[in-house]
Amino acid sequence: EYISYWLGFLLKRSSDRFFDFASALAGDDEDKMREMQKAMEKGFKQATAAWGKDLPDISNKTLDAANKLFDEYYKSKQSE
């Protein structure tokens, strides 16, 4: 349970960092945020290729969590 807690904590912190970094670069420009999201996904694909096999499960979960943050951002822009 202890390890599970820390893995969840690290996953959240890492996905938040990905999103926060993209947001800092893009400002409040939705098109640039989409570019940042694509760049993040491209980086994960490159990391997978460099690793030579599928990345550890926590990496995929981190990417999924970061993508959810992007989705929430896009939804918030639609409601403005």
PDB file of C-alpha atoms in Angstrom:
ATOM      1  CA  GLU A   1       0.000   0.000   0.000  1.00  0.00           C
ATOM      2  CA  TYR A   2       2.886   2.325   0.776  1.00  0.00           C
ATOM      3  CA  ILE A   3       4.441   1.804  -2.657  1.00  0.00           C
ATOM      4  CA  SER A   4       1.076   2.234  -4.352  1.00  0.00           C
ATOM      5  CA  TYR A   5       0.580   5.561  -2.557  1.00  0.00           C
ATOM      6  CA  TRP A   6       3.962   6.873  -3.690  1.00  0.00           C
ATOM      7  CA  LEU A   7       3.521   5.694  -7.262  1.00  0.00           C
ATOM      8  CA  GLY A   8       0.182   7.518  -7.411  1.00  0.00           C
ATOM      9  CA  PHE A   9       1.787  10.618  -5.934  1.00  0.00           C
ATOM     10  CA  LEU A  10       4.645  10.532  -8.446  1.00  0.00           C
ATOM     11  CA  LEU A  11       2.244   9.940 -11.330  1.00  0.00           C
ATOM     12  CA  LYS A  12       0.185  12.993 -10.356  1.00  0.00           C
ATOM     13  CA  ARG A  13       3.232  15.191  -9.831  1.00  0.00           C
ATOM     14  CA  SER A  14       4.768  14.161 -13.161  1.00  0.00           C
ATOM     15  CA  SER A  15       1.574  14.661 -15.172  1.00  0.00           C
ATOM     16  CA  ASP A  16       1.070  18.044 -13.483  1.00  0.00           C
ATOM     17  CA  ARG A  17       4.617  19.036 -14.455  1.00  0.00           C
ATOM     18  CA  PHE A  18       4.074  18.074 -18.085  1.00  0.00           C
ATOM     19  CA  PHE A  19       0.899  20.143 -18.216  1.00  0.00           C
ATOM     20  CA  ASP A  20       2.356  23.087 -16.282  1.00  0.00           C
ATOM     21  CA  PHE A  21       5.406  23.200 -18.539  1.00  0.00           C
ATOM     22  CA  ALA A  22       3.214  23.182 -21.661  1.00  0.00           C
ATOM     23  CA  SER A  23       0.995  25.861 -20.168  1.00  0.00           C
ATOM     24  CA  ALA A  24       3.970  28.063 -19.311  1.00  0.00           C
ATOM     25  CA  LEU A  25       5.223  27.865 -22.897  1.00  0.00           C
ATOM     26  CA  ALA A  26       1.819  28.269 -24.570  1.00  0.00           C
ATOM     27  CA  GLY A  27       0.321  30.860 -22.290  1.00  0.00           C
ATOM     28  CA  ASP A  28      -3.422  30.853 -22.740  1.00  0.00           C
ATOM     29  CA  ASP A  29      -3.248  30.015 -26.454  1.00  0.00           C
ATOM     30  CA  GLU A  30      -5.344  26.912 -27.113  1.00  0.00           C
ATOM     31  CA  ASP A  31      -3.658  26.194 -30.460  1.00  0.00           C
ATOM     32  CA  LYS A  32      -0.230  26.285 -28.853  1.00  0.00           C
ATOM     33  CA  MET A  33      -1.489  24.016 -26.077  1.00  0.00           C
ATOM     34  CA  ARG A  34      -2.512  21.499 -28.745  1.00  0.00           C
ATOM     35  CA  GLU A  35       0.996  21.754 -30.213  1.00  0.00           C
ATOM     36  CA  MET A  36       2.487  21.187 -26.753  1.00  0.00           C
ATOM     37  CA  GLN A  37       0.281  18.130 -26.227  1.00  0.00           C
ATOM     38  CA  LYS A  38       1.364  16.679 -29.567  1.00  0.00           C
ATOM     39  CA  ALA A  39       5.002  17.350 -28.653  1.00  0.00           C
ATOM     40  CA  MET A  40       4.548  15.561 -25.324  1.00  0.00           C
ATOM     41  CA  GLU A  41       3.029  12.550 -27.079  1.00  0.00           C
ATOM     42  CA  LYS A  42       5.830  12.569 -29.650  1.00  0.00           C
ATOM     43  CA  GLY A  43       8.374  12.594 -26.824  1.00  0.00           C
ATOM     44  CA  PHE A  44       6.751   9.545 -25.247  1.00  0.00           C
ATOM     45  CA  LYS A  45       6.897   7.736 -28.604  1.00  0.00           C
ATOM     46  CA  GLN A  46      10.563   8.639 -28.959  1.00  0.00           C
ATOM     47  CA  ALA A  47      11.259   7.456 -25.423  1.00  0.00           C
ATOM     48  CA  THR A  48       9.528   4.159 -26.185  1.00  0.00           C
ATOM     49  CA  ALA A  49      11.662   3.711 -29.295  1.00  0.00           C
ATOM     50  CA  ALA A  50      14.838   4.517 -27.374  1.00  0.00           C
ATOM     51  CA  TRP A  51      13.829   2.110 -24.595  1.00  0.00           C
ATOM     52  CA  GLY A  52      13.397  -0.613 -27.215  1.00  0.00           C
ATOM     53  CA  LYS A  53      10.144  -1.941 -25.813  1.00  0.00           C
ATOM     54  CA  ASP A  54       7.019  -0.662 -24.114  1.00  0.00           C
ATOM     55  CA  LEU A  55       7.670   1.827 -21.358  1.00  0.00           C
ATOM     56  CA  PRO A  56       6.794   0.816 -17.808  1.00  0.00           C
ATOM     57  CA  ASP A  57       3.086   1.001 -17.013  1.00  0.00           C
ATOM     58  CA  ILE A  58       3.518   4.064 -14.815  1.00  0.00           C
ATOM     59  CA  SER A  59       4.835   5.964 -17.845  1.00  0.00           C
ATOM     60  CA  ASN A  60       1.680   5.232 -19.823  1.00  0.00           C
ATOM     61  CA  LYS A  61      -0.475   6.144 -16.836  1.00  0.00           C
ATOM     62  CA  THR A  62       1.426   9.418 -16.524  1.00  0.00           C
ATOM     63  CA  LEU A  63       0.796  10.210 -20.184  1.00  0.00           C
ATOM     64  CA  ASP A  64      -2.895   9.385 -19.762  1.00  0.00           C
ATOM     65  CA  ALA A  65      -3.141  11.622 -16.695  1.00  0.00           C
ATOM     66  CA  ALA A  66      -1.416  14.491 -18.509  1.00  0.00           C
ATOM     67  CA  ASN A  67      -3.758  14.087 -21.487  1.00  0.00           C
ATOM     68  CA  LYS A  68      -6.716  14.316 -19.104  1.00  0.00           C
ATOM     69  CA  LEU A  69      -5.367  17.652 -17.876  1.00  0.00           C
ATOM     70  CA  PHE A  70      -5.191  18.872 -21.462  1.00  0.00           C
ATOM     71  CA  ASP A  71      -8.761  17.662 -22.067  1.00  0.00           C
ATOM     72  CA  GLU A  72      -9.965  19.530 -18.987  1.00  0.00           C
ATOM     73  CA  TYR A  73      -8.207  22.651 -20.239  1.00  0.00           C
ATOM     74  CA  TYR A  74      -9.906  22.404 -23.655  1.00  0.00           C
ATOM     75  CA  LYS A  75     -13.306  21.883 -22.035  1.00  0.00           C
ATOM     76  CA  SER A  76     -12.790  24.955 -19.869  1.00  0.00           C
ATOM     77  CA  LYS A  77     -12.029  27.007 -22.986  1.00  0.00           C
ATOM     78  CA  GLN A  78     -15.289  25.885 -24.614  1.00  0.00           C
ATOM     79  CA  SER A  79     -17.333  27.117 -21.680  1.00  0.00           C
ATOM     80  CA  GLU A  80     -15.854  30.623 -21.838  1.00  0.00           C
TER      81      GLU A  80
END
